[in-house]
Coordinates of C-alpha atoms and ligand atoms in Angstrom, one line a residue:
X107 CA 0.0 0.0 0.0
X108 CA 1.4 3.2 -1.2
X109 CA 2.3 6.1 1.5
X110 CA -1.2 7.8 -0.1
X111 CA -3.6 4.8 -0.3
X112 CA -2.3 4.5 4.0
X113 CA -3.4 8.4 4.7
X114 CA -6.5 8.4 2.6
X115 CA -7.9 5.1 4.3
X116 CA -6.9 6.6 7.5
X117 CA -9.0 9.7 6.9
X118 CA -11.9 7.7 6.2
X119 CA -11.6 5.8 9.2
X120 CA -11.2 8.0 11.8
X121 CA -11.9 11.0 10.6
X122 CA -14.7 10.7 8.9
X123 CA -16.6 7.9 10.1
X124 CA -16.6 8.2 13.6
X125 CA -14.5 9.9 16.2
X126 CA -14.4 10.1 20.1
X127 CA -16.1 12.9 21.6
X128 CA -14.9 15.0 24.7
X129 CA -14.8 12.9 27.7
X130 CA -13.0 15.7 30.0
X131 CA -12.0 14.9 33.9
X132 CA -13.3 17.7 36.0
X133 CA -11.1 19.6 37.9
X134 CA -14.0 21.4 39.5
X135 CA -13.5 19.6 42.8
X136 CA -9.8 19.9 42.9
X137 CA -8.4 22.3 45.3
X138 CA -5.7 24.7 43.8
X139 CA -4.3 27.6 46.3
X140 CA -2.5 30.7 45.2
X141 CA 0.1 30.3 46.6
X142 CA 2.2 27.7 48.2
X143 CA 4.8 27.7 51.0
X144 CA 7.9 25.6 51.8
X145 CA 6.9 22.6 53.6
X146 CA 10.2 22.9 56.2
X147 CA 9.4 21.0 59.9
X148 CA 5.9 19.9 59.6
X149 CA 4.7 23.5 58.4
X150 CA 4.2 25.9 55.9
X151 CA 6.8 28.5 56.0
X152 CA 7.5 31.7 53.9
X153 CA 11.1 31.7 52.2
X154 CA 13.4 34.3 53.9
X155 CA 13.5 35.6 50.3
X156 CA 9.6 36.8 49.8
X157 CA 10.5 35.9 46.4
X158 CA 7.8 33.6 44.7
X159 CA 7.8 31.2 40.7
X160 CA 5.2 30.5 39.0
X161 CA 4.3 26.8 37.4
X162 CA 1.6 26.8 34.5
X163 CA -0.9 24.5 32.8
X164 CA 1.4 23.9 29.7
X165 CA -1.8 22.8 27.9
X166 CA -3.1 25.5 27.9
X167 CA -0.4 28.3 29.5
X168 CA -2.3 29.5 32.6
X169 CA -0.5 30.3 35.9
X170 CA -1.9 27.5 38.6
X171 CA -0.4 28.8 41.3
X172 CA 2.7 30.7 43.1
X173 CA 5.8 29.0 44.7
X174 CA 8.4 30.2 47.2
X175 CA 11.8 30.0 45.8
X176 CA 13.8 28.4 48.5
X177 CA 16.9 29.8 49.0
X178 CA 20.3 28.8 51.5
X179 CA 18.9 29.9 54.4
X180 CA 15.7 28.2 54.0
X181 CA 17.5 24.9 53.0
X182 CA 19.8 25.7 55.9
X183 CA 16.4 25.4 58.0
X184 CA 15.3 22.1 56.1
X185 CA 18.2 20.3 57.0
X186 CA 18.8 21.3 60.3
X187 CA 14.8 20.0 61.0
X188 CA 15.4 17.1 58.7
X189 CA 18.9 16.6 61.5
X190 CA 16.6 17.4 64.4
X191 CA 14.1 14.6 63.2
X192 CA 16.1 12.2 62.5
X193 CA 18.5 12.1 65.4
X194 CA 15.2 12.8 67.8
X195 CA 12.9 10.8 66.8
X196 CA 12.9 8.8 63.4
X197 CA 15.8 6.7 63.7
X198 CA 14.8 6.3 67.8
X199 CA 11.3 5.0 66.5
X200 CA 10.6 0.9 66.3
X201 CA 11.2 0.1 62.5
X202 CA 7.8 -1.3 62.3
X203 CA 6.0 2.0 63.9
X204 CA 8.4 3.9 61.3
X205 CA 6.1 1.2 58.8
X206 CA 3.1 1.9 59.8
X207 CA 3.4 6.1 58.8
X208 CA 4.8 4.9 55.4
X209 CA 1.4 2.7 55.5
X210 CA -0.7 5.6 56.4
X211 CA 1.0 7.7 53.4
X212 CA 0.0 4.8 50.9
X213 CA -3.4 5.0 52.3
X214 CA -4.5 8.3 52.2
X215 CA -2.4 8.7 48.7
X216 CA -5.2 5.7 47.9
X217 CA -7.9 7.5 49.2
X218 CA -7.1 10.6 47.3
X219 CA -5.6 9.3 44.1
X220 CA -8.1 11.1 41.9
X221 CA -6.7 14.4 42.7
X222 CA -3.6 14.0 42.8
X223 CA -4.4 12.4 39.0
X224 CA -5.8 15.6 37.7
X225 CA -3.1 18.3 39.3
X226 CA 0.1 15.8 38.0
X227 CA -1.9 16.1 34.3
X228 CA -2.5 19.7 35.0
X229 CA 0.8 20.6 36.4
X230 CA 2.9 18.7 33.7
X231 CA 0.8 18.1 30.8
X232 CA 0.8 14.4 30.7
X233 CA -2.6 12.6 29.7
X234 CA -5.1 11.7 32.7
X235 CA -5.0 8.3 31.3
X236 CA -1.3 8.2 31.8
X237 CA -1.1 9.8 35.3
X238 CA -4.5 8.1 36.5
X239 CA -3.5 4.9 35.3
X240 CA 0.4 4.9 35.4
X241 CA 1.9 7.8 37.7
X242 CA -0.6 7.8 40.9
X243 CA -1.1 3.5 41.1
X244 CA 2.9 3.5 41.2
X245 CA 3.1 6.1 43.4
X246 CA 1.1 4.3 46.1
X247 CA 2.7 0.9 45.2
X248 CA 5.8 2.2 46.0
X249 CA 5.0 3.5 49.4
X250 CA 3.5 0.0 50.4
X251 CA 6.1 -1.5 49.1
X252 CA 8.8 0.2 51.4
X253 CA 6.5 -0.1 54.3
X254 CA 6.7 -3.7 54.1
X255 CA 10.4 -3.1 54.2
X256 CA 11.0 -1.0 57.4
X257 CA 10.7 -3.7 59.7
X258 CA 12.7 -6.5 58.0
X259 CA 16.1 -4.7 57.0
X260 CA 17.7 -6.9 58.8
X261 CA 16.9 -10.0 56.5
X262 CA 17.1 -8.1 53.1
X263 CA 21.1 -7.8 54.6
X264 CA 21.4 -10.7 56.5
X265 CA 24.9 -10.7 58.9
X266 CA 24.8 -7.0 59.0
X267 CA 23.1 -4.4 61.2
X268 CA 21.7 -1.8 58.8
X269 CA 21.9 2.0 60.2
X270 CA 20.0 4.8 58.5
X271 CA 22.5 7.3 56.6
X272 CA 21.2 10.1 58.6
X273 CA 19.6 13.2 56.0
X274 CA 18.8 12.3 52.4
X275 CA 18.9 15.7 49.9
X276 CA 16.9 14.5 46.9
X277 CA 16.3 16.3 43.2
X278 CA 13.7 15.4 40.9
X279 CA 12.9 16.5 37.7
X280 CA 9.1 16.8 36.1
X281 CA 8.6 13.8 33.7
X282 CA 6.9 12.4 36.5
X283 CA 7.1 14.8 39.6
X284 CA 5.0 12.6 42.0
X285 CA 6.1 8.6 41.0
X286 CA 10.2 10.4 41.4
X287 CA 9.3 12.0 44.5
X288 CA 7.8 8.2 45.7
X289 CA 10.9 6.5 44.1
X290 CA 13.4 8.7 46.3
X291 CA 10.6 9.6 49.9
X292 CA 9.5 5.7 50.4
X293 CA 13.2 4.2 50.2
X294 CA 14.8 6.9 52.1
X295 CA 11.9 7.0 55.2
X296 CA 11.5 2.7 55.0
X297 CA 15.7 3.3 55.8
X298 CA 15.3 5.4 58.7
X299 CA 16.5 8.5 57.2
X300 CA 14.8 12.0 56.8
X301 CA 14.7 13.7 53.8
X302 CA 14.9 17.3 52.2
X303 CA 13.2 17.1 48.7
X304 CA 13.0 19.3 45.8
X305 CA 10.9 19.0 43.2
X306 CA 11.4 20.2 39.8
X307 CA 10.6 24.3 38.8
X308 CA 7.6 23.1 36.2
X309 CA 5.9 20.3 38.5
X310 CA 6.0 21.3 41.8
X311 CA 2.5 21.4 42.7
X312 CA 1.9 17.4 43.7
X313 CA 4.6 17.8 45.8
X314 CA 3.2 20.3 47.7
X315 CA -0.2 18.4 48.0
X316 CA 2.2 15.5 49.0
X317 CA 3.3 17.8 51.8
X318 CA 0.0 18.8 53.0
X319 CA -1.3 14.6 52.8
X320 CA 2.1 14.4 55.1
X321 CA 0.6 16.3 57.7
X322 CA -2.5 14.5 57.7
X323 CA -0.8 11.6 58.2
X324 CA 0.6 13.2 61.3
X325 CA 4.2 12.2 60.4
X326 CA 6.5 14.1 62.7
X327 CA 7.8 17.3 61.8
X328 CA 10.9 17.4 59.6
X329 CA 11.2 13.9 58.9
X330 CA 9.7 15.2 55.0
X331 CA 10.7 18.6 53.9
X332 CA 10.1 20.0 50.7
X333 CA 11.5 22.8 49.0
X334 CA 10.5 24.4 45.9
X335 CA 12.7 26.2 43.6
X336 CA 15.2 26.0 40.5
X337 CA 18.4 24.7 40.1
X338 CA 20.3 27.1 42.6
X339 CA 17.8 25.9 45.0
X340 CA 19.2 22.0 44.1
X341 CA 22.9 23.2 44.0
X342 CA 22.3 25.0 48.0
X343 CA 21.3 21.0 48.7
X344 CA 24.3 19.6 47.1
X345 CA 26.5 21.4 49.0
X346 CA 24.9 21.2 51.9
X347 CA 27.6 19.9 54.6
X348 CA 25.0 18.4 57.0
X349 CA 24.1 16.1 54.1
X350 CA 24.5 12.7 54.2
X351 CA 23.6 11.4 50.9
X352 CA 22.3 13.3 48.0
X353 CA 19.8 10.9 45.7
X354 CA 19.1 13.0 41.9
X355 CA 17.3 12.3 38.9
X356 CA 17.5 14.3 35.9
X357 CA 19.7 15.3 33.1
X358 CA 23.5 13.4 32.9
X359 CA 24.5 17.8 32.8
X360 CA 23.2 18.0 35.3
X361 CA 24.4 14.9 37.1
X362 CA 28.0 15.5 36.3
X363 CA 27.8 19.2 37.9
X364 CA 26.3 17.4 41.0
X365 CA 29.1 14.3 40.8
X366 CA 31.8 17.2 40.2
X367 CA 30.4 18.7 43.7
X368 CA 30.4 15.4 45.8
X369 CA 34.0 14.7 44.3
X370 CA 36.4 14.4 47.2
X371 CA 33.7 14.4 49.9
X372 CA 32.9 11.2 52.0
X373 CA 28.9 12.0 51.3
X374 CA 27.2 8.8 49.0
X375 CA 25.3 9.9 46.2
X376 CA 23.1 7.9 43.8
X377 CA 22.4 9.5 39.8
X378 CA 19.7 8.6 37.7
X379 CA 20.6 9.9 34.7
X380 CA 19.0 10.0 30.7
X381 CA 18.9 7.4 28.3
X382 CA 18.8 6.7 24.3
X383 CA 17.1 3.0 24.8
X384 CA 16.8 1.2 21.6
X385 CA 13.7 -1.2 20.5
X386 CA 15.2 -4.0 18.3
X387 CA 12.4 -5.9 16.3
X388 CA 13.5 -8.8 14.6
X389 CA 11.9 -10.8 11.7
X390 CA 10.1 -13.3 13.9
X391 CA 8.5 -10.8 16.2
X392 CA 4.9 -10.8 16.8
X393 CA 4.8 -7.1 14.2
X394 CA 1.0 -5.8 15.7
X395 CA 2.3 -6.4 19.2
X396 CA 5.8 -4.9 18.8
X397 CA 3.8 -1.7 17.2
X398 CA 1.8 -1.1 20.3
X399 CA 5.2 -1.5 22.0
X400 CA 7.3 1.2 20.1
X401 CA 3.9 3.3 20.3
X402 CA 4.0 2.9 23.9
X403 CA 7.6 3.1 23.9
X404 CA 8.1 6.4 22.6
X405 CA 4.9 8.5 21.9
X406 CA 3.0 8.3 25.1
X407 CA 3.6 10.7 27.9
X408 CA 4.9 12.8 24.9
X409 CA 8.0 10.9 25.1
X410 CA 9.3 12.6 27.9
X411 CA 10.7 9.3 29.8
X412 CA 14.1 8.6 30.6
X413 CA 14.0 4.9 29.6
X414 CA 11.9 5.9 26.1
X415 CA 12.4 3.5 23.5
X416 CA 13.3 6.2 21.1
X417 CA 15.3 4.1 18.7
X418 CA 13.6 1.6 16.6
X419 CA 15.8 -0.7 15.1
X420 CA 14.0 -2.9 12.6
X421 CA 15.7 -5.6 11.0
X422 CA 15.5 -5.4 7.2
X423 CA 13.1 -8.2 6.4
X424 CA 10.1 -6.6 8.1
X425 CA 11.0 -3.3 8.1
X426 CA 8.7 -1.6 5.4
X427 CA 5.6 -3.7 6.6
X428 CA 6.5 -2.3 10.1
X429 CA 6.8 1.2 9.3
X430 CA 3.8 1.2 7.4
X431 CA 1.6 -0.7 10.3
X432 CA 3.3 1.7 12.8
X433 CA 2.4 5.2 10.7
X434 CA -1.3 3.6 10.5
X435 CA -1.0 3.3 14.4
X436 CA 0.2 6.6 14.9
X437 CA -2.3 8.4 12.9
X438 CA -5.3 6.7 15.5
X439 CA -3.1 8.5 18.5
X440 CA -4.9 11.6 20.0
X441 CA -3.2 14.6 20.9
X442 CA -4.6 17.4 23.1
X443 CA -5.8 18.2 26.2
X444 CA -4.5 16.5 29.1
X445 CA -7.7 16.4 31.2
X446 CA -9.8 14.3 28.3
X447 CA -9.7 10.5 28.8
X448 CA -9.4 9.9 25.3
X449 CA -6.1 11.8 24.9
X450 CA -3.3 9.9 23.8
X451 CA -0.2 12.2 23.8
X452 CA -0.9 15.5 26.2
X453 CA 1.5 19.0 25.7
X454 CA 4.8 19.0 26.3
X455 CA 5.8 19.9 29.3
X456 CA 7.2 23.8 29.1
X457 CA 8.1 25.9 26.2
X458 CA 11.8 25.1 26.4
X459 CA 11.4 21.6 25.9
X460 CA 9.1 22.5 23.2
X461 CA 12.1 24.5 21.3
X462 CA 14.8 21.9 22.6
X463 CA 12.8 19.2 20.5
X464 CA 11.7 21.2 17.7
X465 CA 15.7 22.0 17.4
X466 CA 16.5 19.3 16.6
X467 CA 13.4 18.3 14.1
X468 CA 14.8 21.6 12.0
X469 CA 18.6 20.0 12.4
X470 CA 17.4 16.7 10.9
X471 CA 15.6 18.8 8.2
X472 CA 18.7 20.2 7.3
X473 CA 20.6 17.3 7.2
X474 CA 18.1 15.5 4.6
X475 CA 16.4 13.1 7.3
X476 CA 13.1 11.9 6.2
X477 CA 10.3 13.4 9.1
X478 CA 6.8 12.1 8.9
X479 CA 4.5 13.8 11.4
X480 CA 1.1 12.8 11.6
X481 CA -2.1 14.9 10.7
X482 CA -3.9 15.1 14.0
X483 CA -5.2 18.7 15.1
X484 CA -3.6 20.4 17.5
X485 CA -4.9 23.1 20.4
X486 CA -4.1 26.4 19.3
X487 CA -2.4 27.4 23.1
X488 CA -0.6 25.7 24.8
X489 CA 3.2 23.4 24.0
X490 CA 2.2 20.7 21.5
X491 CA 4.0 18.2 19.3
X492 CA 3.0 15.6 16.6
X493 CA 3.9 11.9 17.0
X494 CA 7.4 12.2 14.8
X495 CA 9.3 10.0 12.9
X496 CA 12.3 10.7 11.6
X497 CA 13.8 8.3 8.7
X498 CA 17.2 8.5 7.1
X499 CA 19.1 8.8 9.7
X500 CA 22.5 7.0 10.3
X501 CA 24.2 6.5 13.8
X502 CA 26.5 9.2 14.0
X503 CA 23.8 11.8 13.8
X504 CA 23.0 14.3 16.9
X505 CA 19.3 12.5 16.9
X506 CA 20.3 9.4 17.2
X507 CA 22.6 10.1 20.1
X508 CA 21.3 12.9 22.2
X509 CA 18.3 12.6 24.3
X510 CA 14.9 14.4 22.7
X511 CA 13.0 13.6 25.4
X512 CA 9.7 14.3 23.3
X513 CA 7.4 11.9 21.0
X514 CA 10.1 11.8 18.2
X515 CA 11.1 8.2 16.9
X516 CA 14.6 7.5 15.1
X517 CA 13.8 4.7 12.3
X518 CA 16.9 2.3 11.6
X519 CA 17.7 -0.8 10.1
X520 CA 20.1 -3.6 10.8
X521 CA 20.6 -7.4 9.1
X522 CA 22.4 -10.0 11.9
X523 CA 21.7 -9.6 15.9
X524 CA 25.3 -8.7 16.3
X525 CA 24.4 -5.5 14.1
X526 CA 21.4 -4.3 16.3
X527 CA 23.4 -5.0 19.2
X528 CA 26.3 -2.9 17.9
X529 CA 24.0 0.1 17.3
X530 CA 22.4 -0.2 20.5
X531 CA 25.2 0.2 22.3
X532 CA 26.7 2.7 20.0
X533 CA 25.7 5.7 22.1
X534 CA 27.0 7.5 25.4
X535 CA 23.7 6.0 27.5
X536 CA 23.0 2.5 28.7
X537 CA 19.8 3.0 31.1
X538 CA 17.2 1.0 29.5
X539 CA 16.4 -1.0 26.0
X540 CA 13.7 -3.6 23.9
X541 CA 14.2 -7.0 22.1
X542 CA 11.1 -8.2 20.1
X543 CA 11.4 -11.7 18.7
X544 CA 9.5 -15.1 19.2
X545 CA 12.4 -16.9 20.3
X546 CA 13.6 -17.1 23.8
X547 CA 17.6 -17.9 22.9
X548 CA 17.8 -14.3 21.0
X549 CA 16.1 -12.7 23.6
X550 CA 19.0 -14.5 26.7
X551 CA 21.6 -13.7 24.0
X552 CA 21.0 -10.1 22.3
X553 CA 19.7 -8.9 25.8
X554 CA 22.8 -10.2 27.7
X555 CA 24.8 -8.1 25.2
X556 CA 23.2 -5.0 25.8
X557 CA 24.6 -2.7 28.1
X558 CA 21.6 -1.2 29.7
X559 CA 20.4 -1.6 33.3
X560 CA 16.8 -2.2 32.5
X561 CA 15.8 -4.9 29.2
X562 CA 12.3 -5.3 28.4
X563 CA 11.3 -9.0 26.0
X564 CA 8.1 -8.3 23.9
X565 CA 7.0 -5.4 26.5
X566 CA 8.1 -1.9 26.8
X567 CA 8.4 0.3 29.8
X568 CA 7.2 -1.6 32.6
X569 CA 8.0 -1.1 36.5
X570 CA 7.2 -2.8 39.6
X571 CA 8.3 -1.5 42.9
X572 CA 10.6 -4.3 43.5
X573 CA 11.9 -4.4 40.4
X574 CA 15.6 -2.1 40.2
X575 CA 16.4 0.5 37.7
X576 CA 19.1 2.4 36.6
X577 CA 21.6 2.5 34.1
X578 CA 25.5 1.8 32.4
X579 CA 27.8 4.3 31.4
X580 CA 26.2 8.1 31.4
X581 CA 22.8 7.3 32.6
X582 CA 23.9 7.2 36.2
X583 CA 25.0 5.5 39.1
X584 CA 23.2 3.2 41.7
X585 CA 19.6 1.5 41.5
X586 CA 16.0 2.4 42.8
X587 CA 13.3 0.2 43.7
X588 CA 13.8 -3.9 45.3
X589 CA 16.6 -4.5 47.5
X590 CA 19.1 -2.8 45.4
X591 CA 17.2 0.8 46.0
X592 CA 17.4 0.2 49.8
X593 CA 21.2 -0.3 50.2
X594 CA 22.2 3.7 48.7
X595 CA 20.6 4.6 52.0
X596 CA 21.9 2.8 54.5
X597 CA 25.7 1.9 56.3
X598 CA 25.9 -1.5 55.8
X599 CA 28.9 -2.5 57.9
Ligands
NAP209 P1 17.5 18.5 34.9 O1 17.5 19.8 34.2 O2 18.8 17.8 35.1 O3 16.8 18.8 36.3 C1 16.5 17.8 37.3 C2 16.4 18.5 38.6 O4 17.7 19.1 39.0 C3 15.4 19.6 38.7 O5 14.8 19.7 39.9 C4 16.3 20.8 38.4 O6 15.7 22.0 38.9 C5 17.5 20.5 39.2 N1 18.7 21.2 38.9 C6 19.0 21.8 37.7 N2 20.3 22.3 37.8 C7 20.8 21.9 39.0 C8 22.1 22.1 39.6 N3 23.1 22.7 39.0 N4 22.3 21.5 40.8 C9 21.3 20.8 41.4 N5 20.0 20.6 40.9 C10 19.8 21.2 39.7 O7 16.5 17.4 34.2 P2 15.0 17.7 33.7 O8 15.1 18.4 32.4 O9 14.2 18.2 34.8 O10 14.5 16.2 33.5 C11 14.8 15.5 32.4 C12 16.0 14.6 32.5 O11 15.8 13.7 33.6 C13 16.2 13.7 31.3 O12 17.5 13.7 31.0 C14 15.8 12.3 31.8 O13 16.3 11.3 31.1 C15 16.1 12.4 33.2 N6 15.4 11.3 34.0 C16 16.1 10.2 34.4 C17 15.4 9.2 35.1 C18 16.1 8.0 35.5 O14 15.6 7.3 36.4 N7 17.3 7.7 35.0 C19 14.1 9.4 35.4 C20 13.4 10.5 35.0 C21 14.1 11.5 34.3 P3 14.8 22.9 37.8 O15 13.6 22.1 37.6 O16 14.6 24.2 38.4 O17 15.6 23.0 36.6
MG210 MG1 3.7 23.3 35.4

């Protein structure tokens, strides 16, 4: 079927025969405030600044509310409650009463998991499907999880007696503010340690409900403190002296100014860094599945995910049959307002990503790369971005190196297994990565050559609690989640 033939019987499909209408989630019962404080010893505090940020709906470029900017004195504060609580009272407490908060979090999180669904689309832009079913349900997993943990330390390191680190500082970025603040809170307080958080400049709004659901749980002040501002903010906890262990997720710049900071000091850090994961599809894959895979993959959640399969590598055999199944898939995919329980792909998450991935789109225009965007409409405010692909492309090029964190797909094609598994591992990242194929053999094989902490078989981008993550090379240092994401916090001697 001709490129044409495809479009024109997609048109008639969706367009004109039938199409979804509006099924929006209202935020009517969601409470917003003006303007939030920093969450420093079990209360609200002004920063000693007076100086407040804005975060906006990036669907639709509306100010949802004002945050203090935390500054050194206020971080000063955070750790020295975050000190106070820990060597008063959190690491005193019986492991299993230190449990039962980490419990009560899960619960209440439960209890209000709506909400906290409609801010994280409305704060970040990501679909209501995606933060509904994805985001909060892993969120409240993880806390369980850890709770379960608090108590039996002892056996997950048998012949040692664990001991709580003392103050975790943690920095998170906004692909998924809430699940990263879970994935670095539930370890950290399961450990015995307290924690100073901040949350990303563009999401920080579900932490700040987080903090408020703290203090309904009753947790005792300073064991969580949260504070909101941009990257000076993060650097002021870096350097903090009283720190005892600085846990970040974000960019690998980022990462190496923070690695730079901890060089030569006795403080542990873990870095969760970016990614370029490939999706290999080989001749005998199951081809429908393995599309709803890369589309998964790559164009959901806009694409902004670390671990985003945003390489397809398609071996030769299949390849056109592929590309033309996965361009009929893509065209189905709606884009637009977060809040609608239709939408596929939501906005992207703040103007400069926005320009960061529309940079490089016009650098693969100009260096003769084949991009085919679909047709879908798009809101006429807000950050938006059509599901890409971009063809032509060969392994030395910017595109197929650098992260793009947004829904753009790299299209390439390889012959033998050790090929694919030469390209895959052709690139400075190693955090993640996708084999498709019926046999069982290629997968043990191909995916034992892969230098990536995390390989999905026929699946993409799937996470359990007590499942680790992390990655080689320039995607970071140290593992999340299971037994391996407990032993960063703890003295193990
Ligand atoms: P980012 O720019 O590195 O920011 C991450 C966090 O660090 C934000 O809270 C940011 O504050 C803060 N920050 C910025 N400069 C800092 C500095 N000099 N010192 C201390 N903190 C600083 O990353 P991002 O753009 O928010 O997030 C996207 C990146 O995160 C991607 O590269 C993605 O791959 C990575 N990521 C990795 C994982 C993983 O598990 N490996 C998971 C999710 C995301 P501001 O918000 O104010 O800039
Ligand atoms: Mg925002």
């Amino acid at each position: 079927m001709s490129e044409k033939e495809l479009t024109t019987r997609q048109s008639l499909r969706f367009d004109e025969l039938w199409s979804y209408d509006p099924a929006p989630e209202s935020p009517d019962y969601v409470k917003i405030k003006e303007q939030y404080q920093l969450f420093i010893d079990g209360k609200f505090q002004e920063p000693e600044s007076g100086n407040y940020f804005d975060s906006v709906n990036p669907s639709n470029e509306e100010v949802l509310a004002l945050f203090a900017e935390a500054g050194k004195k206020d971080v000063d504060k955070a750790v020295a409650a975050a000190r106070k609580a820990h060597n008063g009272v959190w690491s005193k407490m019986p492991a299993k009463e230190r449990g039962k908060y980490i419990y009560r979090i899960a619960r209440l999180l439960q209890e209000r998991a709506r909400e906290f669904a409609i801010i994280e689309s409305m704060d970040s832009g990501k679909p209501i499907r995606e933060s509904r079913d994805i985001d909060i349900p892993q969120v409240i997993a993880h806390f369980f999880y850890h709770a379960g943990w608090a108590d039996k330390l002892k056996y997950a390191f048998p012949g040692v007696d664990p001991k709580p680190l003392g103050v975790a500082g943690q920095i998170i970025p906004w692909n998924f503010p809430l699940l990263m603040a879970a994935w670095k809170i539930a370890p950290a307080l399961a450990t015995g340690n307290t924690v100073v958080i901040k949350p990303a400049e563009t999401t920080p709004l579900s932490a700040l409900k987080l903090a408020e659901l703290i203090q309904d749980a009753d947790l005792p002040p300073g064991v969580v403190n949260i504070v909101t501002g941009a990257g000076e903010t993060g650097m002021e906890i870096v350097r903090h002296p009283d720190i005892d262990k600085i846990a970040f997720t974000g960019s690998t710049e980022v990462g190496k100014i923070i690695q730079k900071a901890m060089a030569g000091t006795d403080r542990k850090y873990t870095l969760e860094l970016g990614g370029k994961a490939a999706n290999i599809i080989f001749d005998d894959a199951p081809v429908n599945q393995a599309v709803e895979g890369i589309v998964n993959g790559i164009f959901f959640n806009q694409g902004h995910v670390c671990c985003a399969g945003s390489r397809l590598l398609v071996q030769e055999g299949i390849a056109d049959e592929l590309v033309q199944k996965l361009k009929m898939r893509m065209e189905t995919l709606i884009v637009g307002d977060p809040l609608d329980k239709n939408t596929d792909i939501g906005a992207i998450n703040s103007k400069v990503q926005l320009d960061r991935i529309l940079g490089f789109l016009s650098e693969s225009v100009e260096s003769d790369q084949r991009i085919y965007q679909t047709k879908c409409d798009l809101p006429e405010k807000g950050y938006w971005c059509r599901p890409t692909l971009v063809e032509n492309v060969s392994q030395s090029h910017r595109i197929v190196q650098e992260e793009v964190f947004g829904p753009v797909l790299t299209i390439q094609t390889f012959r033998t297994p050790a090929e694919a598994v030469s390209l895959t591992n052709n690139t400075p990242y190693g955090l993640s990565g996708g084999v498709w194929t019926d046999k069982g053999s290629k997968i043990f094989k191909v995916g034992k050559s892969i230098r990536a902490g995390v390989i999905w078989a026929n699946t993409f981008n799937k996470f359990d609690p007590t499942s680790p993550f992390g990655g080689y090379k320039e995607s970071g240092i140290g593992r999340e989640g299971g037994i391996h994401g407990l032993s960063p916090y703890l003295e193990l001697s």
